[in-house]
Short mmCIF file of C-alpha atoms and ligand atoms in Angstrom, two decimals:
data_model
loop_
_atom_site.label_atom_id
_atom_site.label_comp_id
_atom_site.label_asym_id
_atom_site.label_seq_id
_atom_site.Cartn_x
_atom_site.Cartn_y
_atom_site.Cartn_z
CA MET A 1 0.00 0.00 0.00
CA PRO A 2 1.38 3.47 -0.86
CA HIS A 3 2.11 5.43 2.30
CA PHE A 4 2.69 8.70 0.46
CA SER A 5 -0.31 9.62 -1.69
CA TYR A 6 -2.55 12.52 -2.74
CA GLU A 7 -5.87 13.28 -1.11
CA ASP A 8 -7.82 16.17 -2.68
CA GLY A 9 -4.70 17.46 -4.39
CA VAL A 10 -2.51 17.42 -1.24
CA LEU A 11 0.32 14.94 -0.69
CA TYR A 12 0.00 12.98 2.55
CA ALA A 13 2.36 10.80 4.55
CA GLU A 14 0.00 8.16 5.92
CA HIS A 15 -2.89 10.33 7.28
CA THR A 16 -0.87 13.49 7.73
CA PRO A 17 -0.70 16.24 5.08
CA LEU A 18 2.90 17.19 4.32
CA THR A 19 1.82 20.85 4.46
CA ASP A 20 1.28 20.38 8.23
CA ILE A 21 4.79 18.98 8.64
CA ALA A 22 6.35 21.95 6.86
CA GLU A 23 4.33 24.36 8.97
CA GLN A 24 5.28 22.65 12.22
CA PHE A 25 8.92 21.79 11.60
CA GLY A 26 10.05 23.90 8.65
CA THR A 27 12.03 22.65 5.67
CA PRO A 28 14.11 20.80 4.58
CA THR A 29 12.78 17.89 6.61
CA TYR A 30 13.02 14.16 6.13
CA VAL A 31 9.65 12.49 6.67
CA TYR A 32 9.42 8.74 7.33
CA SER A 33 6.37 6.51 7.37
CA LYS A 34 6.31 4.06 10.25
CA ALA A 35 3.87 1.80 8.40
CA ALA A 36 6.14 1.66 5.34
CA LEU A 37 9.17 0.76 7.46
CA THR A 38 7.27 -1.98 9.25
CA GLU A 39 5.81 -3.34 6.02
CA ASN A 40 9.20 -3.40 4.29
CA TYR A 41 10.80 -5.26 7.20
CA SER A 42 7.88 -7.69 7.26
CA ALA A 43 8.45 -8.60 3.61
CA TYR A 44 11.70 -10.26 4.75
CA ALA A 45 10.37 -11.64 8.05
CA ASP A 46 7.19 -13.07 6.48
CA ALA A 47 9.14 -14.79 3.71
CA CYS A 48 11.51 -16.31 6.27
CA ARG A 49 8.56 -17.68 8.23
CA LYS A 50 6.80 -18.89 5.08
CA TYR A 51 9.83 -20.93 4.09
CA GLY A 52 10.13 -22.51 7.50
CA ARG A 53 12.83 -20.36 9.02
CA GLY A 54 12.23 -19.44 12.64
CA GLU A 55 14.57 -17.34 14.80
CA SER A 56 17.40 -19.83 14.53
CA GLY A 57 16.87 -20.50 10.81
CA ALA A 58 17.17 -16.93 9.54
CA LEU A 59 18.28 -13.58 10.88
CA ILE A 60 17.56 -10.24 9.25
CA CYS A 61 20.29 -7.79 10.16
CA TYR A 62 19.11 -4.36 9.04
CA SER A 63 21.98 -2.39 7.52
CA VAL A 64 22.28 0.62 9.80
CA LYS A 65 24.15 2.75 7.26
CA SER A 66 21.04 3.25 5.15
CA ASN A 67 19.20 5.14 7.90
CA SER A 68 20.57 5.21 11.42
CA ASN A 69 18.08 7.41 13.27
CA LEU A 70 17.47 5.95 16.74
CA ALA A 71 13.71 5.89 16.16
CA VAL A 72 14.15 3.82 13.00
CA LEU A 73 16.52 1.42 14.75
CA ASN A 74 14.20 1.14 17.74
CA LEU A 75 11.22 0.38 15.52
CA LEU A 76 13.12 -2.32 13.66
CA GLN A 77 14.44 -3.92 16.83
CA GLN A 78 10.86 -4.07 18.09
CA CYS A 79 10.04 -5.93 14.86
CA GLY A 80 12.74 -8.46 15.80
CA SER A 81 15.55 -7.21 13.58
CA GLY A 82 19.25 -7.67 14.14
CA PHE A 83 21.72 -5.12 12.79
CA ASP A 84 24.58 -4.94 10.32
CA ILE A 85 27.04 -2.24 11.43
CA VAL A 86 30.21 -0.80 9.91
CA SER A 87 31.62 1.26 12.78
CA GLY A 88 31.83 1.52 16.54
CA GLY A 89 29.56 4.53 16.25
CA GLU A 90 26.86 2.44 14.61
CA LEU A 91 27.18 -0.14 17.40
CA LEU A 92 26.64 2.55 20.03
CA ARG A 93 23.60 3.80 18.09
CA VAL A 94 22.11 0.31 17.98
CA LEU A 95 22.61 -0.10 21.73
CA ALA A 96 21.19 3.38 22.43
CA ALA A 97 18.14 2.43 20.37
CA GLY A 98 17.55 -0.67 22.51
CA GLY A 99 19.03 -3.17 20.04
CA SER A 100 20.77 -6.27 21.30
CA ALA A 101 24.49 -6.81 20.59
CA SER A 102 23.76 -10.53 20.35
CA LYS A 103 22.10 -9.79 16.98
CA VAL A 104 24.81 -7.47 15.64
CA ILE A 105 27.20 -8.33 12.82
CA PHE A 106 30.14 -6.06 12.15
CA SER A 107 31.11 -5.53 8.48
CA GLY A 108 33.70 -3.24 6.91
CA VAL A 109 37.26 -3.33 5.57
CA GLY A 110 38.88 -1.01 8.09
CA LYS A 111 37.87 -1.94 11.62
CA THR A 112 40.18 -0.27 14.13
CA ALA A 113 41.56 -1.96 17.25
CA ASP A 114 39.31 0.22 19.42
CA GLU A 115 36.24 -0.76 17.40
CA MET A 116 37.13 -4.43 17.77
CA ARG A 117 37.53 -4.02 21.54
CA LEU A 118 34.20 -2.23 21.81
CA ALA A 119 32.41 -4.91 19.79
CA LEU A 120 34.03 -7.75 21.73
CA SER A 121 33.20 -6.14 25.06
CA HIS A 122 29.54 -6.10 24.03
CA ASN A 123 29.65 -9.73 22.80
CA ILE A 124 28.39 -9.08 19.28
CA LEU A 125 27.17 -11.99 17.20
CA CYS A 126 29.86 -11.96 14.54
CA PHE A 127 32.68 -10.05 12.85
CA ASN A 128 32.56 -10.14 9.06
CA VAL A 129 36.31 -10.18 8.43
CA GLU A 130 37.58 -8.86 5.12
CA SER A 131 41.34 -9.57 5.08
CA ILE A 132 44.12 -11.68 6.63
CA PRO A 133 45.71 -8.72 8.49
CA GLU A 134 42.29 -7.96 9.99
CA LEU A 135 42.01 -11.59 11.10
CA HIS A 136 45.39 -11.38 12.86
CA ARG A 137 44.54 -8.12 14.60
CA LEU A 138 41.22 -9.52 15.80
CA ASN A 139 42.91 -12.69 17.06
CA GLU A 140 45.41 -10.63 19.02
CA ILE A 141 42.81 -8.37 20.60
CA ALA A 142 40.48 -11.27 21.39
CA GLY A 143 43.46 -13.00 23.06
CA GLN A 144 44.22 -9.90 25.18
CA MET A 145 40.59 -9.70 26.24
CA GLY A 146 40.27 -13.42 26.84
CA LYS A 147 37.21 -13.56 24.60
CA PRO A 148 37.22 -15.67 21.43
CA ALA A 149 36.00 -13.66 18.45
CA PRO A 150 33.16 -15.16 16.37
CA VAL A 151 34.11 -14.73 12.73
CA SER A 152 32.63 -15.00 9.29
CA LEU A 153 34.89 -14.34 6.31
CA ARG A 154 33.53 -11.98 3.69
CA ILE A 155 34.25 -13.67 0.41
CA ASN A 156 34.38 -11.72 -2.80
CA PRO A 157 32.68 -14.10 -5.25
CA ASN A 158 33.66 -12.10 -8.36
CA VAL A 159 30.07 -11.73 -9.53
CA ASP A 160 28.95 -8.68 -11.48
CA ALA A 161 26.07 -7.05 -9.58
CA LYS A 162 25.25 -4.91 -12.65
CA THR A 163 24.69 -1.80 -10.60
CA HIS A 164 26.36 1.63 -10.38
CA PRO A 165 30.16 1.14 -10.23
CA TYR A 166 30.41 3.11 -6.94
CA ILE A 167 28.05 0.67 -5.19
CA SER A 168 29.24 -2.53 -6.84
CA THR A 169 31.41 -4.43 -4.39
CA GLY A 170 31.73 -8.04 -5.49
CA LEU A 171 34.22 -7.81 -8.35
CA LYS A 172 37.91 -8.68 -8.22
CA GLU A 173 38.91 -5.03 -8.60
CA ASN A 174 36.86 -3.93 -5.56
CA LYS A 175 38.51 -3.35 -2.17
CA PHE A 176 36.01 -5.57 -0.40
CA GLY A 177 36.25 -9.11 0.88
CA ILE A 178 38.70 -11.96 0.44
CA ALA A 179 39.29 -13.14 -3.12
CA TYR A 180 37.35 -16.29 -3.93
CA GLU A 181 40.56 -18.14 -4.86
CA GLU A 182 42.10 -17.31 -1.48
CA ALA A 183 39.04 -18.21 0.57
CA LEU A 184 40.00 -21.78 1.50
CA ALA A 185 43.53 -20.83 2.49
CA THR A 186 42.23 -17.96 4.60
CA TYR A 187 39.72 -20.21 6.39
CA ARG A 188 42.56 -22.63 7.17
CA ILE A 189 44.44 -19.76 8.84
CA ALA A 190 41.33 -18.64 10.73
CA ALA A 191 40.59 -22.18 11.90
CA VAL A 192 43.92 -22.49 13.72
CA LEU A 193 44.13 -19.02 15.23
CA PRO A 194 43.62 -19.61 18.94
CA HIS A 195 41.25 -16.72 19.64
CA ILE A 196 39.15 -16.91 16.50
CA ARG A 197 36.01 -19.03 16.32
CA VAL A 198 34.89 -19.61 12.72
CA VAL A 199 31.10 -19.45 12.59
CA GLY A 200 30.06 -18.29 9.15
CA ILE A 201 30.60 -17.12 5.62
CA ASP A 202 29.33 -13.97 3.97
CA CYS A 203 29.40 -11.85 0.86
CA HIS A 204 27.95 -8.57 -0.33
CA ILE A 205 28.18 -7.98 -4.05
CA GLY A 206 26.62 -4.54 -4.28
CA SER A 207 23.62 -2.39 -3.65
CA GLN A 208 20.56 -1.40 -5.71
CA LEU A 209 20.35 -4.71 -7.58
CA LEU A 210 17.07 -4.81 -9.48
CA ASP A 211 17.48 -8.46 -10.40
CA ASP A 212 18.25 -11.30 -7.99
CA ALA A 213 20.19 -13.40 -10.54
CA PRO A 214 23.62 -12.09 -9.43
CA LEU A 215 22.72 -12.75 -5.78
CA LEU A 216 21.74 -16.33 -6.59
CA GLU A 217 24.96 -16.73 -8.56
CA ALA A 218 26.91 -15.52 -5.52
CA LEU A 219 24.96 -17.99 -3.37
CA ASP A 220 26.04 -20.86 -5.66
CA LYS A 221 29.65 -19.87 -5.18
CA LEU A 222 29.31 -19.70 -1.38
CA ILE A 223 27.64 -23.12 -1.36
CA GLU A 224 30.59 -24.59 -3.25
CA LEU A 225 32.96 -23.12 -0.70
CA ILE A 226 30.98 -24.35 2.29
CA ASP A 227 31.08 -27.88 0.85
CA ALA A 228 34.85 -27.63 0.43
CA LEU A 229 35.23 -26.29 3.97
CA GLU A 230 33.07 -29.02 5.47
CA GLN A 231 35.26 -31.61 3.77
CA GLU A 232 38.22 -30.14 5.63
CA GLY A 233 36.33 -30.27 8.91
CA ILE A 234 35.67 -26.51 9.07
CA ALA A 235 32.02 -26.17 10.03
CA ILE A 236 30.00 -23.19 8.85
CA HIS A 237 26.94 -22.38 10.94
CA HIS A 238 25.59 -19.42 9.05
CA LEU A 239 25.55 -18.10 5.53
CA ASP A 240 25.10 -14.34 5.09
CA ILE A 241 24.16 -13.22 1.59
CA GLY A 242 24.66 -9.48 2.25
CA GLY A 243 22.44 -6.54 1.36
CA GLY A 244 18.92 -6.62 0.05
CA ILE A 245 17.27 -6.10 -3.25
CA GLY A 246 17.08 -2.65 -4.89
CA ILE A 247 14.04 -0.40 -5.12
CA PRO A 248 12.34 0.96 -8.28
CA TYR A 249 13.22 4.67 -8.01
CA GLU A 250 11.96 5.33 -11.55
CA GLY A 251 8.77 3.30 -11.34
CA GLY A 252 8.71 -0.12 -12.98
CA ASP A 253 9.42 -3.20 -10.94
CA SER A 254 12.18 -4.65 -8.86
CA VAL A 255 12.07 -8.26 -7.80
CA PRO A 256 9.62 -8.62 -4.89
CA VAL A 257 11.52 -9.54 -1.72
CA GLY A 258 9.29 -12.61 -1.19
CA ASP A 259 10.13 -13.95 -4.69
CA TYR A 260 13.85 -13.46 -4.17
CA LEU A 261 13.78 -15.19 -0.80
CA ALA A 262 11.68 -18.05 -2.22
CA ARG A 263 14.33 -18.73 -4.87
CA LEU A 264 17.16 -18.39 -2.37
CA PHE A 265 15.63 -20.73 0.20
CA ALA A 266 14.70 -23.26 -2.53
CA LYS A 267 18.36 -23.42 -3.59
CA ILE A 268 19.56 -23.80 0.00
CA ASP A 269 16.95 -26.46 0.83
CA GLU A 270 17.82 -28.46 -2.26
CA TRP A 271 21.52 -28.31 -1.46
CA ARG A 272 21.02 -29.41 2.15
CA ARG A 273 18.60 -32.17 1.06
CA LEU A 274 21.21 -33.60 -1.29
CA LYS A 275 23.74 -33.67 1.54
CA HIS A 276 21.96 -36.32 3.56
CA GLY A 277 21.88 -35.60 7.22
CA ALA A 278 23.49 -32.18 6.88
CA SER A 279 22.58 -29.90 9.76
CA PRO A 280 20.48 -26.85 8.90
CA ILE A 281 22.38 -23.67 8.16
CA GLN A 282 21.24 -20.31 9.45
CA VAL A 283 20.67 -17.75 6.67
CA MET A 284 21.38 -14.06 7.25
CA PHE A 285 20.46 -10.95 5.30
CA GLU A 286 21.75 -7.40 5.58
CA PRO A 287 19.06 -5.32 3.85
CA GLY A 288 19.11 -1.54 4.08
CA ARG A 289 17.61 0.31 1.13
CA SER A 290 14.70 -2.09 0.61
CA ILE A 291 13.56 -1.38 4.18
CA THR A 292 14.07 2.38 4.43
CA GLY A 293 14.31 3.69 0.84
CA ASN A 294 10.68 4.16 -0.12
CA ALA A 295 9.69 4.82 3.50
CA GLY A 296 11.01 8.38 3.41
CA VAL A 297 10.72 11.65 1.51
CA LEU A 298 12.67 14.88 1.71
CA LEU A 299 10.34 17.82 2.09
CA THR A 300 11.66 21.11 0.71
CA GLU A 301 10.36 24.58 -0.13
CA ILE A 302 10.89 26.42 -3.41
CA GLN A 303 12.73 29.66 -2.72
CA TYR A 304 12.87 31.00 -6.27
CA LEU A 305 11.89 30.08 -9.79
CA LYS A 306 14.59 31.28 -12.13
CA HIS A 307 13.85 31.28 -15.83
CA GLY A 308 17.05 31.21 -17.90
CA ALA A 309 17.81 31.27 -21.60
CA GLU A 310 18.68 27.58 -21.69
CA LYS A 311 17.06 26.21 -18.57
CA ASN A 312 14.57 26.92 -15.83
CA PHE A 313 15.60 26.35 -12.25
CA ALA A 314 13.52 25.64 -9.18
CA ILE A 315 15.88 26.72 -6.39
CA VAL A 316 14.84 24.90 -3.23
CA ASP A 317 16.03 24.98 0.39
CA ALA A 318 17.34 21.39 0.32
CA ALA A 319 20.73 20.81 -1.26
CA MET A 320 23.44 18.29 -2.04
CA ASN A 321 24.48 18.40 1.61
CA ASP A 322 21.04 17.01 2.52
CA LEU A 323 20.79 14.50 -0.32
CA ILE A 324 24.01 13.72 -2.16
CA ARG A 325 22.76 10.76 -4.22
CA PRO A 326 22.04 12.76 -7.42
CA ALA A 327 25.46 14.51 -7.35
CA MET A 328 27.34 11.35 -6.42
CA TYR A 329 25.66 8.65 -8.48
CA ASP A 330 23.56 10.61 -10.96
CA ALA A 331 20.67 9.13 -9.00
CA TRP A 332 17.08 9.80 -10.09
CA HIS A 333 14.46 10.63 -7.48
CA GLN A 334 10.88 11.42 -8.29
CA VAL A 335 9.85 14.99 -7.39
CA LEU A 336 6.22 15.64 -6.44
CA PRO A 337 4.58 18.98 -5.66
CA VAL A 338 2.93 18.77 -2.25
CA ILE A 339 -0.04 20.78 -3.54
CA GLN A 340 -1.26 20.04 -7.05
CA HIS A 341 -1.97 23.31 -8.90
CA LYS A 342 -4.01 23.64 -12.04
CA ILE A 343 -1.38 25.71 -13.84
CA PRO A 344 0.67 24.74 -16.90
CA ALA A 345 3.75 22.65 -16.17
CA GLU A 346 7.20 23.86 -17.20
CA THR A 347 10.48 21.99 -17.33
CA TYR A 348 12.81 22.67 -14.39
CA ASP A 349 16.06 21.54 -12.88
CA VAL A 350 15.52 21.31 -9.13
CA VAL A 351 18.66 22.69 -7.49
CA GLY A 352 19.85 23.74 -4.05
CA PRO A 353 21.66 26.85 -2.79
CA VAL A 354 25.11 25.23 -2.43
CA CYS A 355 27.95 26.76 -4.46
CA GLU A 356 28.60 23.80 -6.77
CA SER A 357 27.16 23.00 -10.15
CA SER A 358 26.77 19.44 -8.89
CA ASP A 359 24.23 20.73 -6.39
CA TRP A 360 21.17 19.41 -8.15
CA LEU A 361 18.41 17.14 -6.90
CA ALA A 362 16.52 16.49 -10.15
CA ARG A 363 16.91 17.48 -13.77
CA GLU A 364 14.50 18.26 -16.60
CA ARG A 365 11.26 17.69 -14.70
CA ALA A 366 7.87 18.89 -15.85
CA LEU A 367 6.43 20.62 -12.79
CA ALA A 368 3.38 22.83 -12.27
CA ILE A 369 4.82 24.95 -9.48
CA GLU A 370 5.07 28.44 -8.01
CA GLN A 371 7.55 30.18 -5.74
CA GLY A 372 6.92 29.16 -2.12
CA ASP A 373 5.49 25.75 -3.02
CA LEU A 374 6.58 22.61 -1.23
CA LEU A 375 8.15 19.68 -3.07
CA ALA A 376 8.68 16.11 -1.90
CA ILE A 377 11.80 14.34 -3.14
CA MET A 378 10.62 10.75 -3.07
CA SER A 379 12.30 7.51 -1.96
CA THR A 380 14.98 9.25 0.08
CA GLY A 381 14.63 7.22 3.27
CA ALA A 382 17.85 5.30 2.53
CA TYR A 383 21.27 6.94 2.19
CA GLY A 384 19.67 10.39 2.46
CA MET A 385 20.16 11.67 6.00
CA THR A 386 23.01 9.24 6.74
CA MET A 387 25.09 10.76 3.94
CA ALA A 388 24.18 14.36 4.78
CA SER A 389 26.95 16.84 5.60
CA ASN A 390 27.32 20.36 6.90
CA TYR A 391 28.86 21.74 3.72
CA ASN A 392 28.35 25.51 3.43
CA THR A 393 27.71 25.49 7.22
CA ARG A 394 24.23 24.21 6.64
CA GLY A 395 22.65 22.49 9.62
CA ARG A 396 21.32 19.06 8.81
CA ALA A 397 17.61 18.67 8.21
CA ALA A 398 15.03 17.74 10.83
CA GLU A 399 13.62 14.20 10.73
CA VAL A 400 10.07 13.24 11.60
CA MET A 401 8.29 9.91 11.76
CA ILE A 402 4.63 9.68 10.86
CA ASP A 403 2.37 7.11 12.45
CA GLY A 404 -1.09 7.64 10.96
CA VAL A 405 -2.13 11.09 12.16
CA ASN A 406 0.61 11.20 14.79
CA VAL A 407 3.80 13.08 14.05
CA HIS A 408 7.00 12.52 16.02
CA LEU A 409 10.04 14.75 15.72
CA ILE A 410 12.84 12.17 15.79
CA ARG A 411 15.72 14.55 15.20
CA LYS A 412 15.62 18.29 15.52
CA ARG A 413 17.10 20.54 12.89
CA GLU A 414 20.75 21.42 13.55
CA SER A 415 21.32 25.09 14.32
CA PRO A 416 24.34 26.89 12.82
CA SER A 417 25.81 27.58 16.28
CA GLU A 418 25.83 23.83 17.02
CA LEU A 419 27.97 23.35 13.94
CA PHE A 420 30.93 25.33 15.25
CA ALA A 421 30.38 24.80 18.97
CA SER A 422 33.30 22.35 19.23
CA GLU A 423 35.75 24.53 17.27
CA SER A 424 38.22 26.89 18.93
CA ILE A 425 40.49 29.78 18.03
CA PRO A 426 44.14 29.31 19.17
CA GLY A 427 45.68 31.87 21.48
N1 LLP P 501 25.92 -5.03 3.79
C1 LLP P 501 27.07 -4.45 3.41
C2 LLP P 501 28.33 -5.08 3.76
C3 LLP P 501 27.02 -3.26 2.66
O1 LLP P 501 28.17 -2.70 2.27
C4 LLP P 501 25.78 -2.68 2.32
C5 LLP P 501 25.72 -1.44 1.55
C6 LLP P 501 24.59 -3.32 2.77
C7 LLP P 501 24.71 -4.51 3.49
C8 LLP P 501 23.22 -2.78 2.50
O2 LLP P 501 22.91 -2.83 1.16
P1 LLP P 501 21.43 -2.45 0.65
O3 LLP P 501 20.46 -3.48 1.18
O4 LLP P 501 21.10 -1.10 1.19
O5 LLP P 501 21.53 -2.47 -0.82
N2 LLP P 501 25.24 5.16 -0.66
C9 LLP P 501 24.81 4.29 -1.74
C10 LLP P 501 24.66 2.87 -1.30
C11 LLP P 501 25.93 2.30 -0.69
C12 LLP P 501 25.74 0.87 -0.24
C13 LLP P 501 26.92 0.42 0.52
N3 LLP P 501 26.77 -0.86 1.12
C14 LLP P 501 23.52 4.83 -2.34
O6 LLP P 501 23.06 5.89 -1.91
O7 LLP P 501 22.99 4.26 -3.28
#
């Protein structure tokens, strides 16, 4: 069900008109729908249940980097989610939001010694280790702390995710994971390190995949490896397939989560059935975008309409510092006027006030708009606020969560004085 839709020419988030949000909290503001977040999480959880995976059979570890607001994390932990983190900061956020470290997996190529200590002290579920030097550092720290570190090796299966090169991670040339050819040798090292406890295997081949074929290809390669490892007596208790499926920013379809999971579980069940008597393997997912992406919009106000010789510009109060995806990946986000006017549409580039030509949010859009109107930049719940910066000394946007007619401010707008409060002048 769409959670952002028009009623009598006004765009609503659930049962709340976006005009009310702008009036109450100003703009730019990120607006999230609680129902959309819950529904998107449930698509994974329901499919896991449907294919016979209870708590111990599957674990959904929401990828915190896509949207790390405490209210979002708290909601997902209430739904039963675990968390995929990539920094000590994200771990502290998860804990502050009421999440349990026992459902946290720690990914990332550059974990520092301090981050490892923090994660070990909280007894996280697993470290997704991405290199041999990282394995040695973790072994050493776990030894010092007298706590064996549960480890999964992130294997780079050399599968083309067919997504934007900046968010493709599973090819040989990418910095991520352990090369497929070196996987067995690396597991042999891990298996004999005294303070490492091998528990799993994982991969993540990229983000915004609209087709699940590359994910299933990666799964085949992990299955082959697990078989080889089991022959050597190295037991693998969980298999983590990485991030979720992409979302259809430009309309059209992406693979429904339930269909993807049906194919994935069918493959796993068939494989385990053929290995008579093999113990069940826990399956893990690290979805981010497919849970938060279409659950959020960025609400912004048009400051000026500028009609040029070549182009028309709608200059809005949101900018690349609030939403960097268009500048960084050429990403396309739908732009909707919050109030539908009966005036002729004109073609505009929607741009922000930042002093860069890359500060654009949408290009060549037919919009029936006037100065002072509100616009909603759609599907910005993932990698919107988490990638925001303070460039041009712009405070980051407010965030609100809508629950029917109830509106919760879940992060207040940053004030300029907060931005330089921790700076000092020498002397
Ligand atoms: N697990 C790992 C190890 C990851 O690196 C990522 C995303 C995920 C899970 C979650 O993937 P998802 O389900 O969201 O596709 N800033 C970019 C996306 C970067 C994704 C990085 N890794 C964007 O705005 O499109």
